[in-house]
Amino acid sequence: MSDEQTELESESILPIDEHEEIISEGGKSVRRRGIFLLPNLMTLGALFSGFYAVIAGMSGNFNEAGWAILDGLDGRIARMTNTQSAFGAQFDSLSDMVSFGVAPGLIMFSWAFAPLGRVGWAASFIYVSCAALRLARFNVQLGTVDKRFFLGLQSPLAAGLVTFVPWVAYKYSVEVTPLIAYLSAILTVFAGLLMISNYQYFSFKELNFKGTVPYMVFVFAVVLFVVVAQNPHEVLLVMCVAYAVSGPLTWVYKNQLSPKPVKVAKPATKKKSKKVKADK
């Protein structure tokens, strides 16, 4: 880059794209500037959804806040279009922190924690902190853990576990009592601790969505879609609860209930003593 071009870029009022990545094309490594448009637009949409969920929750509209939390297509779009990038991974992580970390904590605080005072904001902060720790640990462990499992509850599922409670309660006009407020605080802290736990959760990454599947699998998918569409609030909450408890239950089964192999002690072998012939 010439000195004149550098000087022109430094004087420009527009942001300069400093992002560079090495992309393999035809067996050759090519250095290119810029970011992938489609997956990052989806991530930006997810970030907006998280921001809007905070605004809706603070306004008391927990129905729209629950719908806004429902996101998860950005990573799938990136994998389907083969447009993963280091920039996209960092952008996606920051978006998840807002949508699945900050937003659920503030939504739950607006719904039930305000009367609890310090206990309420402490529960919200614990959840937000655990979400940040979960995302940071996930980023540094990429490529070093078993792809079949997630270590700790994923932040989108934890967000669903926390956010769908006021979502369902808002649908049935449930009034928040002190008991409900304290139980919600316990649930929020529990969801946060599950995110930073060492419980293993099935990742579903080994499922092949591009290949062929039995006909009954397709029928089951249609039935599941219809059930969710009929009662999305209740079904999605039950699914989040079931998945969240699957980690601890699996750990209990593997470590406490499953029969452990009995080690059979090998009989001690006697060493043959060498007979020393006495000199005659």
XYZ file of N, CA and C in Angstrom:
840
model
N 0.850 -1.193 0.000
C 0.000 0.000 0.000
C 0.887 1.245 0.000
N 0.625 2.210 -0.903
C 1.446 3.406 -1.016
C 1.138 4.367 0.118
N 2.071 5.317 0.321
C 1.886 6.316 1.380
C 0.702 7.225 1.083
N 0.482 7.521 -0.214
C -0.640 8.390 -0.567
C -1.971 7.726 -0.256
N -2.091 6.423 -0.531
C -3.341 5.710 -0.253
C -3.582 5.623 1.240
N -2.510 5.397 1.991
C -2.650 5.342 3.441
C -3.101 6.677 4.000
N -2.560 7.769 3.461
C -2.939 9.099 3.927
C -4.386 9.413 3.595
N -4.832 8.976 2.391
C -6.219 9.209 2.010
C -7.181 8.444 2.904
N -6.826 7.190 3.262
C -7.687 6.394 4.123
C -7.744 6.979 5.525
N -6.630 7.515 6.007
C -6.615 8.086 7.356
C -7.430 9.356 7.442
N -7.560 10.088 6.295
C -8.329 11.321 6.296
C -9.809 11.073 5.996
N -10.186 9.857 5.638
C -11.569 9.570 5.300
C -12.440 9.586 6.545
N -13.662 10.098 6.406
C -14.585 10.133 7.537
C -15.353 8.828 7.674
N -15.268 7.956 6.664
C -15.955 6.672 6.709
C -15.079 5.629 7.382
N -15.696 4.647 8.073
C -14.896 3.588 8.713
C -14.173 2.753 7.668
N -12.897 2.450 7.940
C -12.077 1.664 7.041
C -12.140 0.211 7.473
N -12.320 -0.651 6.508
C -12.400 -2.074 6.814
C -11.003 -2.629 7.053
N -10.674 -2.883 8.306
C -9.368 -3.440 8.642
C -9.405 -4.956 8.773
N -10.546 -5.560 8.464
C -10.698 -7.006 8.621
C -10.154 -7.725 7.405
N -9.201 -8.609 7.615
C -8.621 -9.400 6.546
C -8.615 -10.861 6.936
N -8.923 -11.723 5.975
C -8.882 -13.158 6.208
C -8.299 -13.845 4.995
N -7.642 -14.974 5.237
C -7.062 -15.762 4.170
C -8.082 -16.810 3.746
N -8.509 -16.771 2.495
C -9.533 -17.659 1.963
C -8.900 -18.555 0.899
N -9.221 -19.835 0.957
C -8.662 -20.786 -0.003
C -9.555 -20.835 -1.236
N -8.985 -20.537 -2.392
C -9.714 -20.583 -3.662
C -8.886 -21.354 -4.677
N -9.406 -22.491 -5.117
C -8.706 -23.279 -6.117
C -7.348 -23.781 -5.662
N -7.254 -24.090 -4.388
C -5.990 -24.582 -3.858
C -4.997 -23.493 -3.522
N -5.351 -22.225 -3.789
C -4.469 -21.110 -3.473
C -5.060 -20.275 -2.344
N -4.192 -19.748 -1.505
C -4.620 -18.899 -0.400
C -4.660 -17.454 -0.869
N -5.827 -16.844 -0.770
C -6.016 -15.473 -1.215
C -6.424 -14.625 -0.015
N -5.748 -13.511 0.191
C -6.075 -12.600 1.281
C -7.096 -11.584 0.789
N -8.226 -11.520 1.473
C -9.300 -10.618 1.069
C -9.778 -9.787 2.246
N -10.230 -8.588 1.923
C -10.847 -7.732 2.914
C -12.360 -7.842 2.812
N -13.017 -7.506 3.917
C -14.470 -7.509 3.902
C -15.053 -8.631 4.730
N -16.370 -8.634 4.848
C -17.087 -9.626 5.638
C -18.183 -10.232 4.772
N -18.639 -11.442 5.158
C -19.743 -12.089 4.450
C -21.048 -11.373 4.796
N -21.839 -11.101 3.788
C -23.022 -10.277 3.982
C -24.163 -11.023 4.650
N -24.561 -12.195 4.096
C -25.773 -12.874 4.550
C -25.716 -13.298 6.014
N -24.708 -14.061 6.474
C -24.729 -14.489 7.883
C -24.607 -13.328 8.859
N -23.862 -12.293 8.486
C -23.709 -11.164 9.399
C -24.960 -10.293 9.446
N -25.728 -10.259 8.346
C -27.027 -9.586 8.393
C -27.989 -10.339 9.309
N -27.929 -11.685 9.260
C -28.754 -12.480 10.161
C -28.349 -12.261 11.615
N -27.053 -12.157 11.868
C -26.584 -11.885 13.224
C -27.028 -10.499 13.679
N -26.980 -9.531 12.771
C -27.455 -8.185 13.098
C -28.944 -8.204 13.424
N -29.717 -9.022 12.670
C -31.130 -9.167 12.985
C -31.357 -9.782 14.351
N -30.506 -10.764 14.719
C -30.605 -11.367 16.049
C -30.272 -10.356 17.135
N -29.281 -9.503 16.865
C -28.926 -8.457 17.819
C -30.076 -7.474 18.008
N -30.737 -7.123 16.911
C -31.895 -6.237 17.010
C -33.025 -6.904 17.793
N -33.226 -8.215 17.568
C -34.273 -8.935 18.296
C -34.003 -8.907 19.797
N -32.734 -9.124 20.192
C -32.401 -9.062 21.609
C -32.621 -7.683 22.183
N -32.234 -6.654 21.427
C -32.450 -5.283 21.880
C -33.936 -4.980 22.012
N -34.723 -5.416 21.032
C -36.168 -5.175 21.097
C -36.807 -5.954 22.244
N -36.271 -7.146 22.548
C -36.804 -7.920 23.666
C -36.614 -7.172 24.980
N -35.475 -6.499 25.119
C -35.244 -5.692 26.321
C -36.250 -4.555 26.403
N -36.463 -3.856 25.287
C -37.412 -2.736 25.268
C -38.826 -3.228 25.582
N -39.230 -4.352 24.971
C -40.576 -4.890 25.209
C -40.740 -5.336 26.651
N -39.717 -5.980 27.212
C -39.811 -6.427 28.596
C -39.902 -5.274 29.571
N -39.115 -4.224 29.334
C -39.170 -3.053 30.215
C -40.499 -2.320 30.100
N -41.164 -2.479 28.932
C -42.486 -1.856 28.739
C -43.620 -2.724 29.265
N -43.295 -3.943 29.740
C -44.315 -4.834 30.272
C -44.982 -5.707 29.239
N -44.517 -5.680 27.987
C -45.093 -6.512 26.936
C -44.258 -7.785 26.823
N -44.529 -8.736 27.696
C -43.715 -9.948 27.758
C -44.049 -10.932 26.638
N -45.186 -10.755 25.977
C -45.507 -11.610 24.838
C -44.566 -11.317 23.669
N -44.409 -10.034 23.333
C -43.486 -9.673 22.259
C -42.044 -9.928 22.660
N -41.728 -9.795 23.935
C -40.368 -10.082 24.389
C -40.024 -11.552 24.193
N -40.986 -12.440 24.455
C -40.748 -13.862 24.259
C -40.553 -14.215 22.802
N -41.352 -13.614 21.923
C -41.186 -13.886 20.496
C -39.849 -13.361 19.987
N -39.408 -12.229 20.524
C -38.157 -11.636 20.046
C -36.948 -12.481 20.407
N -37.050 -13.235 21.507
C -35.924 -14.066 21.933
C -35.718 -15.257 20.987
N -36.810 -15.676 20.340
C -36.720 -16.853 19.467
C -35.845 -16.552 18.248
N -34.620 -16.917 18.355
C -33.684 -16.726 17.251
C -32.679 -17.867 17.280
N -32.009 -18.111 16.205
C -31.015 -19.170 16.149
C -30.677 -19.545 14.732
N -31.158 -18.732 13.769
C -30.938 -19.064 12.367
C -29.611 -18.549 11.827
N -28.977 -17.614 12.521
C -27.771 -17.005 11.963
C -26.629 -18.002 11.837
N -26.395 -18.801 12.887
C -25.325 -19.787 12.800
C -25.616 -20.863 11.786
N -26.881 -21.296 11.704
C -27.264 -22.311 10.728
C -27.091 -21.788 9.303
N -27.457 -20.521 9.066
C -27.278 -19.932 7.740
C -25.802 -19.884 7.368
N -24.958 -19.542 8.345
C -23.522 -19.465 8.076
C -22.970 -20.830 7.696
N -23.430 -21.889 8.358
C -22.933 -23.227 8.043
C -23.493 -23.728 6.710
N -24.757 -23.385 6.417
C -25.352 -23.855 5.172
C -24.724 -23.189 3.953
N -24.344 -21.918 4.079
C -23.763 -21.205 2.953
C -22.247 -21.269 2.944
N -21.671 -21.980 3.914
C -20.212 -22.132 4.001
C -19.519 -20.772 4.055
N -20.047 -19.887 4.891
C -19.501 -18.543 4.990
C -19.109 -18.222 6.429
N -18.490 -19.181 7.095
C -17.993 -18.915 8.423
C -16.755 -18.042 8.334
N -16.548 -17.205 9.305
C -15.358 -16.367 9.345
C -15.057 -16.027 10.788
N -13.820 -15.605 11.032
C -13.433 -15.218 12.387
C -14.217 -13.991 12.840
N -14.414 -13.030 11.929
C -15.205 -11.851 12.265
C -16.637 -12.235 12.603
N -17.229 -13.127 11.781
C -18.604 -13.552 12.025
C -18.765 -14.275 13.340
N -17.754 -15.068 13.720
C -17.832 -15.792 14.988
C -17.838 -14.822 16.172
N -16.990 -13.793 16.109
C -16.952 -12.820 17.195
C -18.219 -11.971 17.231
N -18.702 -11.579 16.065
C -19.928 -10.793 15.986
C -21.112 -11.594 16.516
N -21.161 -12.878 16.161
C -22.234 -13.752 16.622
C -22.195 -13.915 18.141
N -20.988 -14.024 18.696
C -20.855 -14.180 20.140
C -21.341 -12.933 20.879
N -21.009 -11.755 20.363
C -21.464 -10.513 20.995
C -22.985 -10.372 20.877
N -23.526 -10.781 19.725
C -24.977 -10.748 19.557
C -25.662 -11.690 20.534
N -25.096 -12.881 20.723
C -25.662 -13.835 21.670
C -25.618 -13.299 23.096
N -24.588 -12.538 23.418
C -24.497 -11.975 24.766
C -25.664 -11.026 25.045
N -26.068 -10.279 24.018
C -27.200 -9.367 24.192
C -28.518 -10.134 24.193
N -28.700 -11.017 23.191
C -29.983 -11.699 23.010
C -30.240 -12.753 24.070
N -29.196 -13.496 24.463
C -29.378 -14.630 25.371
C -28.748 -14.417 26.734
N -28.123 -13.272 26.939
C -27.538 -12.971 28.235
C -28.213 -11.795 28.920
N -28.053 -10.613 28.325
C -28.595 -9.394 28.929
C -30.119 -9.370 28.867
N -30.683 -9.686 27.695
C -32.137 -9.584 27.516
C -32.923 -10.471 28.483
N -32.616 -11.777 28.626
C -33.386 -12.595 29.580
C -33.283 -12.095 31.018
N -32.080 -11.653 31.418
C -31.935 -11.157 32.784
C -32.794 -9.931 33.046
N -32.837 -9.002 32.090
C -33.637 -7.795 32.267
C -35.133 -8.080 32.139
N -35.496 -9.018 31.253
C -36.916 -9.367 31.111
C -37.441 -9.979 32.408
N -36.683 -10.911 32.975
C -37.117 -11.528 34.227
C -37.141 -10.518 35.364
N -36.184 -9.595 35.368
C -36.183 -8.565 36.411
C -37.415 -7.671 36.287
N -37.758 -7.292 35.053
C -38.931 -6.437 34.849
C -40.226 -7.148 35.222
N -40.246 -8.470 35.078
C -41.479 -9.217 35.348
C -41.663 -9.537 36.821
N -40.623 -9.978 37.506
C -40.832 -10.504 38.863
C -39.829 -10.040 39.896
N -38.678 -9.486 39.482
C -37.618 -9.259 40.454
C -37.641 -7.888 41.107
N -38.370 -6.948 40.530
C -38.357 -5.595 41.087
C -38.750 -5.559 42.560
N -39.802 -6.290 43.008
C -40.158 -6.257 44.437
C -39.118 -6.911 45.340
N -38.218 -7.717 44.791
C -37.240 -8.414 45.624
C -36.052 -7.553 46.013
N -35.919 -6.405 45.390
C -34.821 -5.511 45.740
C -33.468 -6.071 45.332
N -32.542 -6.126 46.296
C -31.182 -6.574 46.001
C -31.144 -8.033 45.544
N -32.029 -8.836 46.075
C -32.062 -10.247 45.661
C -32.403 -10.354 44.174
N -33.304 -9.491 43.716
C -33.717 -9.540 42.319
C -32.598 -9.164 41.373
N -31.949 -8.012 41.623
C -30.901 -7.631 40.683
C -29.679 -8.532 40.816
N -29.473 -9.123 42.000
C -28.364 -10.069 42.152
C -28.610 -11.321 41.317
N -29.844 -11.830 41.325
C -30.172 -13.008 40.521
C -30.000 -12.714 39.037
N -30.438 -11.538 38.602
C -30.280 -11.165 37.193
C -28.811 -11.042 36.818
N -28.015 -10.436 37.701
C -26.601 -10.254 37.393
C -25.861 -11.586 37.362
N -26.229 -12.501 38.231
C -25.601 -13.825 38.202
C -25.859 -14.508 36.874
N -27.092 -14.418 36.397
C -27.412 -15.030 35.106
C -26.610 -14.392 33.982
N -26.573 -13.061 33.937
C -25.844 -12.365 32.873
C -24.359 -12.707 32.923
N -23.787 -12.757 34.121
C -22.367 -13.097 34.262
C -22.095 -14.518 33.785
N -22.969 -15.448 34.134
C -22.785 -16.836 33.704
C -22.904 -16.964 32.184
N -23.791 -16.172 31.585
C -23.911 -16.202 30.126
C -22.622 -15.716 29.468
N -22.014 -14.666 30.024
C -20.747 -14.170 29.480
C -19.644 -15.209 29.629
N -19.585 -15.858 30.786
C -18.580 -16.900 31.004
C -18.809 -18.081 30.071
N -20.061 -18.439 29.857
C -20.389 -19.564 28.969
C -19.938 -19.286 27.541
N -20.210 -18.094 27.042
C -19.823 -17.757 25.684
C -18.308 -17.667 25.537
N -17.639 -17.117 26.546
C -16.177 -17.034 26.491
C -15.555 -18.426 26.502
N -16.066 -19.307 27.343
C -15.527 -20.669 27.387
C -15.788 -21.404 26.082
N -16.948 -21.186 25.498
C -17.260 -21.836 24.225
C -16.298 -21.382 23.124
N -15.951 -20.095 23.117
C -15.063 -19.572 22.081
C -13.658 -20.146 22.182
N -13.154 -20.291 23.397
C -11.775 -20.777 23.556
C -11.690 -22.289 23.434
N -12.825 -22.987 23.521
C -12.805 -24.445 23.435
C -13.184 -24.965 22.057
N -13.355 -24.085 21.083
C -13.705 -24.519 19.740
C -12.591 -25.399 19.166
N -12.973 -26.567 18.684
C -12.013 -27.474 18.084
C -11.266 -28.356 19.055
N -11.515 -28.198 20.357
C -10.794 -28.996 21.348
C -11.707 -29.909 22.145
N -13.022 -29.823 21.966
C -13.965 -30.651 22.717
C -14.704 -31.568 21.752
N -15.370 -32.552 22.317
C -16.155 -33.502 21.528
C -17.337 -32.777 20.884
N -17.436 -32.840 19.552
C -18.496 -32.137 18.847
C -19.873 -32.726 19.115
N -19.933 -33.943 19.631
C -21.229 -34.551 19.894
C -21.936 -33.917 21.077
N -21.188 -33.229 21.937
C -21.765 -32.688 23.164
C -21.338 -31.234 23.351
N -22.217 -30.483 24.029
C -21.891 -29.162 24.527
C -21.526 -29.278 26.001
N -20.510 -28.545 26.414
C -20.131 -28.523 27.821
C -20.866 -27.366 28.492
N -21.877 -27.694 29.269
C -22.724 -26.672 29.856
C -23.929 -26.385 28.968
N -24.986 -25.873 29.572
C -26.208 -25.568 28.826
C -25.952 -24.414 27.864
N -26.401 -24.563 26.616
C -26.222 -23.509 25.632
C -26.990 -22.263 26.037
N -26.432 -21.106 25.723
C -27.061 -19.843 26.101
C -28.441 -19.645 25.471
N -28.716 -20.061 24.213
C -30.091 -19.906 23.702
C -31.108 -20.720 24.482
N -30.728 -21.944 24.912
C -31.665 -22.763 25.695
C -31.855 -22.198 27.087
N -30.792 -21.666 27.683
C -30.924 -21.026 28.995
C -31.808 -19.787 28.898
N -31.658 -19.039 27.812
C -32.508 -17.865 27.609
C -33.966 -18.268 27.463
N -34.220 -19.367 26.733
C -35.591 -19.846 26.615
C -36.159 -20.296 27.941
N -35.331 -20.972 28.740
C -35.780 -21.444 30.040
C -36.197 -20.285 30.940
N -35.458 -19.180 30.863
C -35.747 -18.016 31.711
C -36.863 -17.165 31.121
N -36.803 -16.907 29.829
C -37.729 -15.951 29.207
C -39.127 -16.518 29.007
N -39.231 -17.813 28.745
C -40.539 -18.382 28.453
C -41.432 -18.495 29.685
N -40.857 -18.358 30.869
C -41.695 -18.368 32.076
C -42.603 -17.137 32.116
N -42.065 -15.911 32.025
C -42.986 -14.760 31.950
C -43.802 -14.739 30.672
N -43.305 -15.365 29.607
C -44.053 -15.458 28.350
C -45.343 -16.245 28.556
N -45.236 -17.408 29.207
C -46.416 -18.220 29.482
C -47.295 -17.554 30.538
N -46.671 -16.996 31.569
C -47.442 -16.341 32.624
C -48.235 -15.153 32.084
N -47.640 -14.418 31.142
C -48.338 -13.286 30.538
C -49.547 -13.758 29.739
N -49.435 -14.919 29.092
C -50.548 -15.456 28.310
C -51.733 -15.793 29.199
N -51.470 -16.345 30.381
C -52.544 -16.751 31.289
C -52.824 -15.717 32.379
N -52.267 -14.526 32.234
C -52.508 -13.418 33.174
C -52.206 -13.824 34.621
N -51.069 -14.449 34.814
C -50.650 -14.871 36.152
C -50.079 -13.682 36.902
N -50.582 -13.430 38.095
C -50.069 -12.348 38.925
C -48.834 -12.809 39.697
N -47.862 -11.930 39.761
C -46.615 -12.267 40.434
C -46.782 -12.085 41.939
N -46.665 -13.172 42.672
C -46.698 -13.159 44.134
C -45.265 -13.268 44.659
N -45.050 -12.996 45.943
C -43.690 -13.160 46.491
C -43.128 -14.558 46.287
N -43.977 -15.599 46.391
C -43.501 -16.956 46.179
C -43.038 -17.146 44.738
N -43.828 -16.672 43.775
C -43.456 -16.787 42.366
C -42.177 -16.006 42.091
N -42.043 -14.847 42.714
C -40.847 -14.032 42.503
C -39.588 -14.760 42.988
N -39.651 -15.357 44.168
C -38.480 -16.073 44.691
C -38.193 -17.338 43.884
N -39.244 -18.042 43.475
C -39.025 -19.228 42.640
C -38.420 -18.845 41.287
N -38.839 -17.729 40.735
C -38.268 -17.265 39.474
C -36.803 -16.878 39.645
N -36.472 -16.291 40.803
C -35.068 -15.954 41.068
C -34.217 -17.219 41.154
N -34.744 -18.247 41.812
C -34.011 -19.515 41.903
C -33.832 -20.132 40.529
N -34.884 -20.088 39.703
C -34.798 -20.626 38.347
C -33.760 -19.884 37.518
N -33.718 -18.562 37.652
C -32.765 -17.763 36.883
C -31.328 -18.089 37.274
N -31.072 -18.179 38.567
C -29.721 -18.526 39.029
C -29.366 -19.945 38.601
N -30.326 -20.855 38.687
C -30.093 -22.249 38.294
C -29.743 -22.339 36.816
N -30.459 -21.590 35.967
C -30.155 -21.588 34.537
C -28.753 -21.046 34.268
N -28.370 -20.003 35.020
C -27.029 -19.464 34.853
C -25.950 -20.453 35.254
N -26.152 -21.144 36.372
C -25.163 -22.125 36.816
C -25.068 -23.312 35.864
N -26.174 -23.687 35.235
C -26.123 -24.770 34.254
C -25.257 -24.393 33.058
N -25.238 -23.114 32.708
C -24.427 -22.693 31.565
C -22.936 -22.869 31.832
N -22.498 -22.671 33.056
C -21.061 -22.765 33.360
C -20.713 -24.102 33.992
N -21.657 -25.026 34.024
C -21.400 -26.340 34.603
C -20.629 -27.206 33.614
N -20.223 -28.380 34.084
C -19.538 -29.348 33.230
C -20.472 -30.462 32.764
N -21.776 -30.262 32.893
C -22.726 -31.240 32.382
C -22.654 -31.270 30.854
N -22.753 -32.459 30.296
C -22.713 -32.619 28.852
C -24.134 -32.643 28.285
N -24.336 -31.875 27.223
C -25.618 -31.811 26.533
C -25.407 -32.226 25.079
N -26.301 -33.060 24.594
C -26.209 -33.541 23.217
C -26.332 -32.364 22.257
N -25.416 -32.272 21.297
C -25.348 -31.110 20.415
C -26.162 -31.260 19.142
N -26.540 -32.487 18.763
C -27.280 -32.767 17.530
C -26.471 -32.415 16.273
N -25.162 -32.210 16.412
C -24.342 -31.858 15.256
C -24.092 -33.046 14.336
N -24.284 -34.256 14.859
C -24.041 -35.426 14.031
C -25.243 -35.800 13.174
N -26.366 -35.113 13.387
C -27.535 -35.382 12.555
C -27.307 -34.826 11.158
N -27.520 -35.649 10.157
C -27.293 -35.253 8.772
C -28.600 -34.738 8.169
N -28.717 -33.401 8.056
C -29.937 -32.813 7.518
C -29.935 -32.767 5.990
N -28.771 -33.023 5.383
C -28.695 -32.971 3.930
C -28.964 -34.334 3.281
N -28.768 -35.409 4.047
C -28.963 -36.739 3.486
C -30.410 -37.194 3.589
N -30.631 -38.427 3.186
C -31.970 -39.000 3.233
C -32.269 -39.540 4.628
N -33.540 -39.536 4.996
C -33.997 -40.035 6.292
C -35.198 -40.933 6.061
N -35.514 -41.820 6.999
C -36.722 -42.642 6.858
C -37.979 -41.777 6.769
N -38.989 -42.318 6.140
C -40.239 -41.580 5.928
C -40.890 -41.193 7.250
N -40.796 -42.075 8.261
C -41.422 -41.788 9.550
C -40.762 -40.613 10.254
N -39.495 -40.378 9.984
C -38.823 -39.217 10.576
C -39.448 -37.929 10.063
N -39.752 -37.916 8.774
C -40.406 -36.740 8.202
C -41.805 -36.552 8.788
N -42.545 -37.652 8.954
C -43.880 -37.564 9.555
C -43.796 -37.040 10.981
N -42.817 -37.539 11.742
C -42.636 -37.064 13.115
C -42.312 -35.571 13.143
N -41.512 -35.096 12.191
C -41.167 -33.672 12.136
C -42.413 -32.827 11.844
N -43.286 -33.322 10.973
C -44.524 -32.599 10.659
C -45.429 -32.528 11.889
N -45.564 -33.659 12.597
C -46.405 -33.683 13.800
C -45.856 -32.737 14.859
N -44.520 -32.740 15.038
C -43.906 -31.845 16.021
C -44.134 -30.392 15.658
N -44.033 -30.076 14.381
C -44.267 -28.712 13.934
C -45.700 -28.275 14.220
N -46.656 -29.166 13.973
C -48.062 -28.840 14.218
C -48.323 -28.627 15.706
N -47.723 -29.482 16.552
C -47.918 -29.360 18.000
C -47.354 -28.040 18.508
N -46.156 -27.681 18.032
C -45.551 -26.418 18.459
C -46.373 -25.235 17.972
N -46.886 -25.320 16.746
C -47.676 -24.222 16.203
C -48.986 -24.029 16.950
N -49.572 -25.119 17.483
C -50.829 -25.012 18.206
C -50.653 -24.344 19.565
N -49.606 -24.717 20.280
C -49.365 -24.162 21.619
C -47.881 -23.816 21.763
N -47.416 -22.779 21.095
C -45.976 -22.493 21.116
C -45.454 -22.129 22.492
N -46.231 -21.381 23.276
C -45.752 -20.957 24.585
C -45.443 -22.152 25.480
N -46.449 -23.019 25.640
C -46.305 -24.135 26.562
C -45.305 -25.176 26.058
N -45.393 -25.520 24.756
C -44.538 -26.577 24.219
C -43.070 -26.163 24.258
N -42.767 -24.940 23.874
C -41.376 -24.487 23.871
C -40.809 -24.417 25.289
N -41.634 -24.018 26.248
C -41.171 -23.995 27.635
C -40.874 -25.402 28.128
N -41.770 -26.352 27.830
C -41.547 -27.741 28.248
C -40.301 -28.315 27.591
N -40.084 -28.000 26.323
C -38.906 -28.496 25.623
C -37.625 -27.934 26.243
N -37.634 -26.668 26.597
C -36.452 -26.064 27.234
C -36.181 -26.684 28.600
N -37.243 -26.913 29.372
C -37.071 -27.534 30.695
C -36.524 -28.950 30.550
N -37.091 -29.714 29.614
C -36.648 -31.099 29.426
C -35.185 -31.147 29.000
N -34.796 -30.269 28.099
C -33.397 -30.274 27.647
C -32.456 -29.802 28.754
N -32.890 -28.825 29.553
C -32.039 -28.308 30.620
C -31.751 -29.352 31.687
N -32.752 -30.165 32.023
C -32.552 -31.184 33.061
C -31.909 -32.444 32.514
N -31.789 -32.558 31.174
C -31.187 -33.764 30.596
C -29.713 -33.880 30.976
N -29.026 -32.743 31.108
C -27.618 -32.778 31.479
C -27.389 -33.351 32.866
N -28.015 -32.784 33.921
C -27.848 -33.365 35.261
C -28.338 -34.803 35.362
N -29.460 -35.131 34.701
C -29.974 -36.504 34.768
C -29.014 -37.495 34.106
N -28.425 -37.093 32.992
C -27.443 -37.961 32.340
C -26.228 -38.182 33.223
N -25.789 -37.122 33.889
C -24.634 -37.242 34.792
C -24.951 -38.177 35.954
N -26.154 -38.048 36.529
C -26.550 -38.917 37.640
C -26.607 -40.369 37.188
N -27.131 -40.598 35.991
C -27.236 -41.971 35.497
C -25.858 -42.591 35.264
N -24.960 -41.814 34.661
C -23.644 -42.350 34.339
C -22.780 -42.573 35.574
N -22.902 -41.691 36.569
C -21.987 -41.730 37.706
C -22.571 -42.370 38.958
N -23.892 -42.435 39.058
C -24.491 -42.947 40.284
C -25.328 -44.206 40.069
N -26.092 -44.271 38.994
C -27.050 -45.361 38.814
C -26.546 -46.473 37.920
N -25.694 -46.161 36.976
C -25.233 -47.191 36.056
C -24.311 -48.165 36.769
N -24.481 -49.466 36.512
C -23.611 -50.456 37.169
C -22.174 -50.306 36.725
N -21.305 -50.254 37.699
C -19.892 -50.107 37.402
C -19.256 -51.482 37.244
N -18.344 -51.599 36.309
C -17.687 -52.905 36.110
C -16.895 -53.311 37.346
N -17.081 -54.568 37.720
C -16.402 -55.092 38.903
C -15.020 -55.575 38.501
N -14.031 -55.090 39.194
C -12.667 -55.480 38.909
C -12.348 -56.778 39.656
N -11.988 -57.786 38.897
C -11.648 -59.079 39.480
C -10.157 -59.101 39.779
N -9.864 -59.350 41.026
C -8.463 -59.363 41.428
C -7.778 -60.606 40.878
N -6.650 -60.402 40.277
C -5.894 -61.517 39.725
C -5.177 -62.264 40.854
N -5.217 -63.607 40.791
C -4.518 -64.368 41.834
C -3.024 -64.104 41.805
N -2.485 -63.970 42.989
C -1.057 -63.674 43.095
C -0.251 -64.865 42.615
N 0.686 -64.616 41.771
C 1.544 -65.685 41.252
C 2.770 -65.833 42.136
N 3.025 -67.060 42.506
C 4.185 -67.321 43.355
C 5.431 -67.456 42.498
N 6.440 -66.772 42.929
C 7.703 -66.852 42.219
C 8.410 -68.156 42.559
N 8.860 -68.811 41.530
C 9.574 -70.064 41.740
C 10.960 -69.777 42.312
N 11.192 -70.374 43.433
C 12.494 -70.171 44.085
C 13.534 -71.053 43.418
N 14.631 -70.479 43.160
C 15.709 -71.227 42.548
C 16.427 -72.079 43.593
N 16.547 -73.355 43.282
C 17.214 -74.251 44.217
C 18.729 -74.196 43.964
N 19.381 -73.922 45.019
C 20.845 -73.828 44.926
C 21.412 -75.159 45.333
N 22.158 -75.752 44.451
C 22.766 -77.043 44.766
C 23.957 -76.850 45.686
N 23.926 -77.593 46.748
C 25.011 -77.494 47.712
C 26.229 -78.235 47.195
N 27.393 -77.655 47.396
C 28.650 -78.349 46.987
C 28.905 -79.540 47.865
N 29.194 -80.574 47.211
C 29.473 -81.805 47.950
C 30.943 -81.801 48.378
